[in-house]
mmCIF file of C-alpha atoms and ligand atoms in Angstrom:
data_model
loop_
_atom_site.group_PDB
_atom_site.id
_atom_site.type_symbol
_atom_site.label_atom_id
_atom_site.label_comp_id
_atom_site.label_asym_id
_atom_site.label_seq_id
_atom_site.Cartn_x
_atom_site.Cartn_y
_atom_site.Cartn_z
ATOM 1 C CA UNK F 13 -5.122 5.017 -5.671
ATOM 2 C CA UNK F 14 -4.596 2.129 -3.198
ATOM 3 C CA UNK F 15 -1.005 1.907 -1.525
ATOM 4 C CA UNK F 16 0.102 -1.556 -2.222
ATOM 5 C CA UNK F 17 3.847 -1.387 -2.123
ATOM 6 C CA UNK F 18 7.090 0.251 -0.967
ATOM 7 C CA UNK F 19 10.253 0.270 -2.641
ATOM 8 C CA UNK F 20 13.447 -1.696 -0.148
ATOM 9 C CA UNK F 21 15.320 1.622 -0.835
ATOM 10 C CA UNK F 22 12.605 3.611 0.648
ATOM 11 C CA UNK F 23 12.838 1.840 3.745
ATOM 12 C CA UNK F 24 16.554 1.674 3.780
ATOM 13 C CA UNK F 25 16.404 5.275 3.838
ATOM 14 C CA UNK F 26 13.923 5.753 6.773
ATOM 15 C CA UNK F 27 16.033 3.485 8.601
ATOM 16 C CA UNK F 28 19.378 5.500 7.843
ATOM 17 C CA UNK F 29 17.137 8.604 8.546
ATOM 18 C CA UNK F 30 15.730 7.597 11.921
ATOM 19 C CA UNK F 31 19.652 6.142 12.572
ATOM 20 C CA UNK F 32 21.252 9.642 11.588
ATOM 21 C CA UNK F 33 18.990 11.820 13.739
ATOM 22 C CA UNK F 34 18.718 9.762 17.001
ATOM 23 C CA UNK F 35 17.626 10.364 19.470
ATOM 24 C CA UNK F 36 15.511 13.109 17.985
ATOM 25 C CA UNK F 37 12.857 12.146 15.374
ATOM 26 C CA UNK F 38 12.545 12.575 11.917
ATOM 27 C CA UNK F 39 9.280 13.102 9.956
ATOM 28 C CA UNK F 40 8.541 13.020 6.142
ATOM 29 C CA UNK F 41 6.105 12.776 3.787
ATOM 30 C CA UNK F 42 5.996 9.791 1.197
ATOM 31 C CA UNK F 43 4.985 10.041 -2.552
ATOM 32 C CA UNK F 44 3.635 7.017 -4.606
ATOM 33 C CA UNK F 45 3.582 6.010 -8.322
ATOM 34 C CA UNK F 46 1.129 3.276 -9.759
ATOM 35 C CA UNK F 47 0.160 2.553 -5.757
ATOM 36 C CA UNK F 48 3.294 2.028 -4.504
ATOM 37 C CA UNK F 49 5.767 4.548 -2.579
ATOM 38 C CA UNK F 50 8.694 4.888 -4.383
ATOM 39 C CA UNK F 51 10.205 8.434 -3.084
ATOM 40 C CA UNK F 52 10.549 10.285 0.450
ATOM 41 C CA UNK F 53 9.901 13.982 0.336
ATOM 42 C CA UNK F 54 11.830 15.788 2.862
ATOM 43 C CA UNK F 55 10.659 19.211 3.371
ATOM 44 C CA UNK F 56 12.599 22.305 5.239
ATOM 45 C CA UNK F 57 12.064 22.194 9.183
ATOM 46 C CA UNK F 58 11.232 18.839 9.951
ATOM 47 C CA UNK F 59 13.569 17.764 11.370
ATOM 48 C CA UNK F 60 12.747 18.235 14.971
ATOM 49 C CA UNK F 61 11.953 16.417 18.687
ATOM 50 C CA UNK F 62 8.719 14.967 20.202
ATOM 51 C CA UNK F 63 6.512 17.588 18.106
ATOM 52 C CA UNK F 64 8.086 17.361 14.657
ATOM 53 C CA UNK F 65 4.808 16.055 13.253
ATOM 54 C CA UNK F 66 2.851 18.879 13.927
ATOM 55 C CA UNK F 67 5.430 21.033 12.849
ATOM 56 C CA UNK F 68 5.154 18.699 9.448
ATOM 57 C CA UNK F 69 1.732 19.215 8.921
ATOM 58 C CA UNK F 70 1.869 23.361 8.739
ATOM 59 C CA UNK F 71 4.881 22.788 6.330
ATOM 60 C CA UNK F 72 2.359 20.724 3.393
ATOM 61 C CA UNK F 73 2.081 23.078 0.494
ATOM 62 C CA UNK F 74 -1.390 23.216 -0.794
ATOM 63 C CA UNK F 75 -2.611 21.566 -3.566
ATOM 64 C CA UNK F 76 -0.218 18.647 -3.354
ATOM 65 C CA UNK F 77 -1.031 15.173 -2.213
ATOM 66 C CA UNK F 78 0.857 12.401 -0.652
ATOM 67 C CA UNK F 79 0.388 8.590 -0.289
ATOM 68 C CA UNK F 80 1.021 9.230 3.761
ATOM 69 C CA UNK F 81 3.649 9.974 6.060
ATOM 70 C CA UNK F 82 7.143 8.359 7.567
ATOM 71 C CA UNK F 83 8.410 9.324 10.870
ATOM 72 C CA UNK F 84 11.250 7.975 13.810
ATOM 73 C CA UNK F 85 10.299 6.483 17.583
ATOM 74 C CA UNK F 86 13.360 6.695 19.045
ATOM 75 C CA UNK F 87 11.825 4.982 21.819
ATOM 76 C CA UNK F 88 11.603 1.909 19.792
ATOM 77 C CA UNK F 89 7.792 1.445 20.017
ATOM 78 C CA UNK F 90 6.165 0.263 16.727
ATOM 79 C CA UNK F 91 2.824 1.709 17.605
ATOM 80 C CA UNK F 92 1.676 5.283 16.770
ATOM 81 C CA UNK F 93 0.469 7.260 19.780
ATOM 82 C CA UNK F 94 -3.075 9.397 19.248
ATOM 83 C CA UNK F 95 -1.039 12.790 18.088
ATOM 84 C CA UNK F 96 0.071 10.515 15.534
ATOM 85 C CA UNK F 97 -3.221 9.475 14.265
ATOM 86 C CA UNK F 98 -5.168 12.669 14.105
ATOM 87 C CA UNK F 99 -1.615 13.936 12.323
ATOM 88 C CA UNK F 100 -1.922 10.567 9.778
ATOM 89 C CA UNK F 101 -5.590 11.761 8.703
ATOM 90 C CA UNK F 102 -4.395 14.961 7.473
ATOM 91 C CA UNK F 103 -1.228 13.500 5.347
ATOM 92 C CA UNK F 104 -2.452 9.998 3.306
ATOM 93 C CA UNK F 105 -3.447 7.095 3.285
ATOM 94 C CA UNK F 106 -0.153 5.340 4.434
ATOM 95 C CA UNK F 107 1.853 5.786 7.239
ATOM 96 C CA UNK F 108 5.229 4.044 8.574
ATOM 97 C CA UNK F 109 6.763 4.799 11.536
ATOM 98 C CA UNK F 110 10.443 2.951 12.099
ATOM 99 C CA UNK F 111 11.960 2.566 15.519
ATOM 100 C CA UNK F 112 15.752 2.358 17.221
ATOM 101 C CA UNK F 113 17.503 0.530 16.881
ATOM 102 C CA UNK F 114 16.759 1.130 12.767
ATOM 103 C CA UNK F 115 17.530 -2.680 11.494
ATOM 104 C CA UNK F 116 15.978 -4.325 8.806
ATOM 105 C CA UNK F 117 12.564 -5.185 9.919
ATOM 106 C CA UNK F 118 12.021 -2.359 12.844
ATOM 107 C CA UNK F 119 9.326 -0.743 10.819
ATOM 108 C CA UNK F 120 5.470 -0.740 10.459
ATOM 109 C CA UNK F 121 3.051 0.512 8.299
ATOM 110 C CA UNK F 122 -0.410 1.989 9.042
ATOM 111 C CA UNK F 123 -3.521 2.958 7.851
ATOM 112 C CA UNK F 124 -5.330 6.360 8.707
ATOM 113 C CA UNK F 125 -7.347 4.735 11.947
ATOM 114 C CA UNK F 126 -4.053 3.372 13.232
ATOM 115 C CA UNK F 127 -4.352 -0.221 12.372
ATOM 116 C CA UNK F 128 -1.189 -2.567 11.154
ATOM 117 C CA UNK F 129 -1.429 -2.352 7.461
ATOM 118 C CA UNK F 130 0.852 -5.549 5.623
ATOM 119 C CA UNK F 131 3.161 -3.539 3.108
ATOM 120 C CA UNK F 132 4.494 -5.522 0.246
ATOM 121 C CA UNK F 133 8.501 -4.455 -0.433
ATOM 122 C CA UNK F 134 9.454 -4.210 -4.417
ATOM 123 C CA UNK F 135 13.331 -4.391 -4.459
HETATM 124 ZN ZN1 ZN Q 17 4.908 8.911 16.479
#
């Protein structure tokens, strides 16, 4: 199923996420209905520092799959660095990554390769 859409209270909560655990980052998995991501799925031990999306990936049970990932730059960059691509393949299809300092529009979503994807929000 094609990721078309995110719910505002999904990104609200990345947001108060990547806020809460600054300076570290946060990582999570995101789960869809009818194409658009509706729900974060935070699993034990991911919260972590630089390599908390590696640690993320050994923590997927098997047999389930995700519409893509959400993790924190403290930094503030909107761009994900090569880690974070090769970690996007192996977790969905859609992948946001929100930055300090966490306000409204410090987000972005990407496809697998890495490329700005446009993300329509449902409130
Ligand atoms: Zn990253």
């Amino acid at each position: 199923m094609m990721i078309t859409g995110i719910r505002e209270e999904v990104i609200h909560l990345l947001l108060t996420l990547g806020k809460e655990n600054h300076p570290r980052e946060f990582a999570t998995l995101l789960v869809e209905e009818d194409g658009i991501i509706c729900e974060v799925n935070l699993l034990p031990g991911t919260i972590g520092g630089e390599t908390s999306a590696t640690i993320l990936t050994d923590m997927i049970p098997l047999g389930i799959s995700y519409a893509g990932s959400a993790h924190s730059h403290p930094n503030g960059v909107l761009r994900p660095s090569s880690a974070d691509i090769s970690f996007f393949k192996r977790t969905g299809r859609c992948h946001l990554i929100v930055g300090y300092p966490y306000l409204e529009d410090c987000y972005r979503c990407f496809r697998n390769d890495g490329t700005e994807q446009n993300i329509e929000v449902f409130s």
